[in-house]
XYZ file of C-alpha atoms in Angstrom:
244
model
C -2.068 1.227 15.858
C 1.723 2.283 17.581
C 1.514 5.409 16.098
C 3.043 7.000 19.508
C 6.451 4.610 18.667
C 6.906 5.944 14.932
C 9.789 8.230 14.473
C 9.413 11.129 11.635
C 12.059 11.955 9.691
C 12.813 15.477 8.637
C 15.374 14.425 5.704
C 12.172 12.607 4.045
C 10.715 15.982 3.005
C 13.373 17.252 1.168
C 12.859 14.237 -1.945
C 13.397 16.044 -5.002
C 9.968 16.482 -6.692
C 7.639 15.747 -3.507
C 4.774 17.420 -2.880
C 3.232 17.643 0.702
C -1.006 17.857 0.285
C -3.357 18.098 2.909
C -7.121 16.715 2.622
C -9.964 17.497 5.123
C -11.328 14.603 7.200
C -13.545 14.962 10.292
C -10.979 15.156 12.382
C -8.991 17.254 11.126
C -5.873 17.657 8.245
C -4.476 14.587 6.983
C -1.204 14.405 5.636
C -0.460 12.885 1.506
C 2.643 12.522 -0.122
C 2.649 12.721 -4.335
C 5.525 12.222 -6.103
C 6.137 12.266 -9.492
C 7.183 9.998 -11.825
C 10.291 10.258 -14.303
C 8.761 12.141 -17.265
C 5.263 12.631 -16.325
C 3.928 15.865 -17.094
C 0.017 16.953 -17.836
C 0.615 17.150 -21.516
C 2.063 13.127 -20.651
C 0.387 11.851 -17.710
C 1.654 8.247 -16.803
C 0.574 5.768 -14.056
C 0.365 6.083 -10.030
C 0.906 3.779 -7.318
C -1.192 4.350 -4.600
C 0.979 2.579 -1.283
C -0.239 2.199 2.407
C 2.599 1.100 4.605
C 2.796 -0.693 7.587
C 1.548 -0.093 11.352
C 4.608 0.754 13.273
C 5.728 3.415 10.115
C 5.335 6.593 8.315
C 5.166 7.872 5.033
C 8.520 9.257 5.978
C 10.352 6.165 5.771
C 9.017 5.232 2.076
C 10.007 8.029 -0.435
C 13.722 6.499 -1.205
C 12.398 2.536 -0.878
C 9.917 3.804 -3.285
C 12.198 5.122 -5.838
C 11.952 2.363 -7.994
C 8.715 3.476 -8.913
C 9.554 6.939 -9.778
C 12.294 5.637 -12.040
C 9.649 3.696 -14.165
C 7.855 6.695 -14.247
C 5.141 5.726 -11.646
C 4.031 8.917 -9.450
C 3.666 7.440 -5.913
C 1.387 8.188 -3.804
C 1.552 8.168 -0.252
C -1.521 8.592 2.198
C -1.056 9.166 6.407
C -3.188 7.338 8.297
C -4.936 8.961 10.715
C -3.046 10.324 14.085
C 0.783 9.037 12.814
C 2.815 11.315 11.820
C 1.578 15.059 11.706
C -1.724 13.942 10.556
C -4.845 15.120 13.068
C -7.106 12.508 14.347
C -7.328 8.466 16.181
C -7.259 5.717 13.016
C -9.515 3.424 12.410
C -10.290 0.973 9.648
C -13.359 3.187 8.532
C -11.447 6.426 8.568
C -8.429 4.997 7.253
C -10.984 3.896 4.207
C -12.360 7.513 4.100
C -8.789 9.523 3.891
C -8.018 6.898 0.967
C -10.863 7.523 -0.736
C -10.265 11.130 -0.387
C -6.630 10.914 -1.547
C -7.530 8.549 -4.880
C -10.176 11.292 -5.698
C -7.757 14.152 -5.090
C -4.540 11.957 -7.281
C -6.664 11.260 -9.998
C -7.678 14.675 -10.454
C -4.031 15.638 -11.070
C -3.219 15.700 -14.588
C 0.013 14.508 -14.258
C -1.938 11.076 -13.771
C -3.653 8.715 -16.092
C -6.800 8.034 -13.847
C -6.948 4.501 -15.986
C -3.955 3.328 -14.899
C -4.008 3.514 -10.928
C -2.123 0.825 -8.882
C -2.932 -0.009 -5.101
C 0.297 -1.285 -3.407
C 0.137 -2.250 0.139
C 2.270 -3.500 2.786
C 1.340 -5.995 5.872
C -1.775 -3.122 7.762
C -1.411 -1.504 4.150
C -2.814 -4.543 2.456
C -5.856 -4.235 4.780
C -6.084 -0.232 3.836
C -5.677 -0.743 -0.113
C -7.771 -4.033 0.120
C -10.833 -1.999 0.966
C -10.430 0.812 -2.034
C -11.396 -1.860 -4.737
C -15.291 -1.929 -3.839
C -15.670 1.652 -4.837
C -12.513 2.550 -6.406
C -11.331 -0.352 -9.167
C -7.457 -0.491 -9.804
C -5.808 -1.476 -13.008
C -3.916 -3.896 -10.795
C -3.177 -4.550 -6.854
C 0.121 -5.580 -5.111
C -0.265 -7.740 -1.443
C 3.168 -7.525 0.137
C 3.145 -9.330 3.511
C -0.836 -9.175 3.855
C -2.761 -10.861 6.123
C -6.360 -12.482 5.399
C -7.797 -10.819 8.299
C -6.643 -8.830 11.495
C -9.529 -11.329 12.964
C -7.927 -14.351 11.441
C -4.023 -13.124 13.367
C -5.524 -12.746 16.587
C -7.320 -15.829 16.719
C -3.871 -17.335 15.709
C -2.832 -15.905 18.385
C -5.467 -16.481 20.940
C -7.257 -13.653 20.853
C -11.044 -13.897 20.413
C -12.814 -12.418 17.032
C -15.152 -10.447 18.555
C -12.490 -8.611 20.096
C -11.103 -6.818 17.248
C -12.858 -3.664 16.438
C -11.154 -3.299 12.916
C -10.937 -6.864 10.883
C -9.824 -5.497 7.916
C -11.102 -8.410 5.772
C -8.573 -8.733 2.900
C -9.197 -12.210 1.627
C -13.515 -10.879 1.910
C -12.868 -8.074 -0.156
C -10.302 -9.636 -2.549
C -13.235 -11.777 -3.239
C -14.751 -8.784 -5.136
C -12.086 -7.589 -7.284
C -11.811 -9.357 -10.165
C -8.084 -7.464 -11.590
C -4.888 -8.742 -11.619
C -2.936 -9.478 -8.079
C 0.151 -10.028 -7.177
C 1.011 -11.630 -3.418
C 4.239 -10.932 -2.430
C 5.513 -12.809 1.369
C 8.166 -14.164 3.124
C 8.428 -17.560 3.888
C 10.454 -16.668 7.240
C 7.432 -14.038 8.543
C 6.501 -14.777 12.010
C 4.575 -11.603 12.476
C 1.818 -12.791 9.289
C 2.682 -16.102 8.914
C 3.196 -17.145 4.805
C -0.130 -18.874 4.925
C -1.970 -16.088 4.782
C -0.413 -15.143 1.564
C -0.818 -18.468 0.140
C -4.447 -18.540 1.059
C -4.721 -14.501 -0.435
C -3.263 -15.771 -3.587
C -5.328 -18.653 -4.106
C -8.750 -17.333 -3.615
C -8.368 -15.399 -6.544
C -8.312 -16.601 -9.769
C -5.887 -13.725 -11.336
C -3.342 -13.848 -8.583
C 0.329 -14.813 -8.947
C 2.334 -15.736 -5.746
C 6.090 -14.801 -5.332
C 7.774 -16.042 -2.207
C 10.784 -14.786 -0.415
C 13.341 -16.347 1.750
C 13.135 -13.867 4.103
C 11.082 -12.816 7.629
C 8.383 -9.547 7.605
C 10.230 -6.917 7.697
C 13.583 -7.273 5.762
C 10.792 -8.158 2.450
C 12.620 -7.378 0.078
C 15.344 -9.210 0.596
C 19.175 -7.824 -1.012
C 19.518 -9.089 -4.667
C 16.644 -10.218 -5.045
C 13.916 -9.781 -7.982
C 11.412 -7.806 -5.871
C 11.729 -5.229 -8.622
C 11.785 -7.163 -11.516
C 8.924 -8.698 -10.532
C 6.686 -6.185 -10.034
C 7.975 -4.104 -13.195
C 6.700 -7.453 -15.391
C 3.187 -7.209 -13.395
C 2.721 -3.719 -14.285
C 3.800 -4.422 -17.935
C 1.332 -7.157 -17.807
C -1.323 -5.282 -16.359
C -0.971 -2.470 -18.821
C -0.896 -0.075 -16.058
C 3.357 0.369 -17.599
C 3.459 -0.151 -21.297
C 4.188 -4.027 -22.700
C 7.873 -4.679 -23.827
């Protein structure tokens, strides 16, 4: 967890629409980003995205990436981990599990948002975060971008015995237990989480589709490319967006 090398910035607060919310955890006030989608309103409450973003970053650096969403009218969701940003507190995978949980219960009390039609989105450490919420917390559909099958399962690839990694984050365990749509999103280039971690993600689960990028881990998505596209046709086809 780099949390010391993240860099907030300021400009990210002033997103038209976005709401800063604070929930309690037992360490102190942890910081959650909403955002509303185009149109949604209590008397028309649409569809949220729930995303958890990488280890070296902030929610800061995800409101305009994220626009996409908003356009489609997806509210998005943003939760702090614990001790990045301005949030109180020393992350772990258990409290980064507990905020989450706190956050989906807090979003899906807003009526802005159809509770039936919540979507977990997470990217590389964000796949571990969303991957746990599914035990307790089902989603109308989950997005893998640049996932790994375990934080275990890198550092063994990388030397690093099992037993020394005090959060595993077991993706491709827990994916095991959801039985919604997926989609796996990698690059084929990505020498951080090598691409066969998203090819074994994808097919362990029988409800998964696989898109591959030319690209490395951190320039997913790549310019011109589908990314978009691609996830506006699983959300159509999970019903969490209405069909065409």
């Amino acid at each position: 967890f780099p949390r010391r090398f993240t860099v907030e910035d300021p400009r990210a607060r002033a997103t038209p629409g976005l709401e800063a919310w604070w929930i309690d955890s037992d360490q102190g006030p942890v910081e959650v980003w909403f955002l509303p989608g185009r149109g949604v309103s209590a008397a028309r409450p649409g569809p949220a995205v729930v995303f958890a973003h990488g280890n070296g970053e902030l929610i800061d650096h995800w409101p305009a990436a994220l626009e996409p969403y908003r356009a489609l009218g997806v509210s998005v969701v943003l939760p702090e981990y614990r001790g990045y940003g301005r949030s109180a507190g020393d992350p772990s995978e258990a409290r980064i599990a507990a905020d989450f949980a706190a956050a989906y219960a807090r979003v899906t009390a807003d009526p802005r948002v159809d509770p039936t039609r919540i979507v977990y989105h997470g990217r590389s450490l964000g796949g571990g975060a969303v991957g746990a919420l599914p035990d307790a917390h089902r989603p109308r559909a989950l997005i893998l971008e640049s996932t790994f099958t375990s934080v275990t399962d890198v550092a063994r690839e990388m030397g690093v015995p099992g037993f020394l990694i005090a959060d595993p984050f077991p993706t491709l365990e827990r994916l095991g237990r959801y039985d919604g749509p997926v989609l796996v999103m990698h690059g084929t280039r990505d020498d951080l989480i090598p691409t066969a971690h998203g090819r074994r993600l994808a097919a362990s689960h029988p409800r998964a589709e696989l898109v591959l990028y030319d690209c490395g881990h951190n320039d997913l998505p790549p310019p011109e490319s589908d990314y978009w596209a691609r996830i506006e046709r699983f959300l159509r086809q999970s019903g969490a967006l209405p069909g065409d």
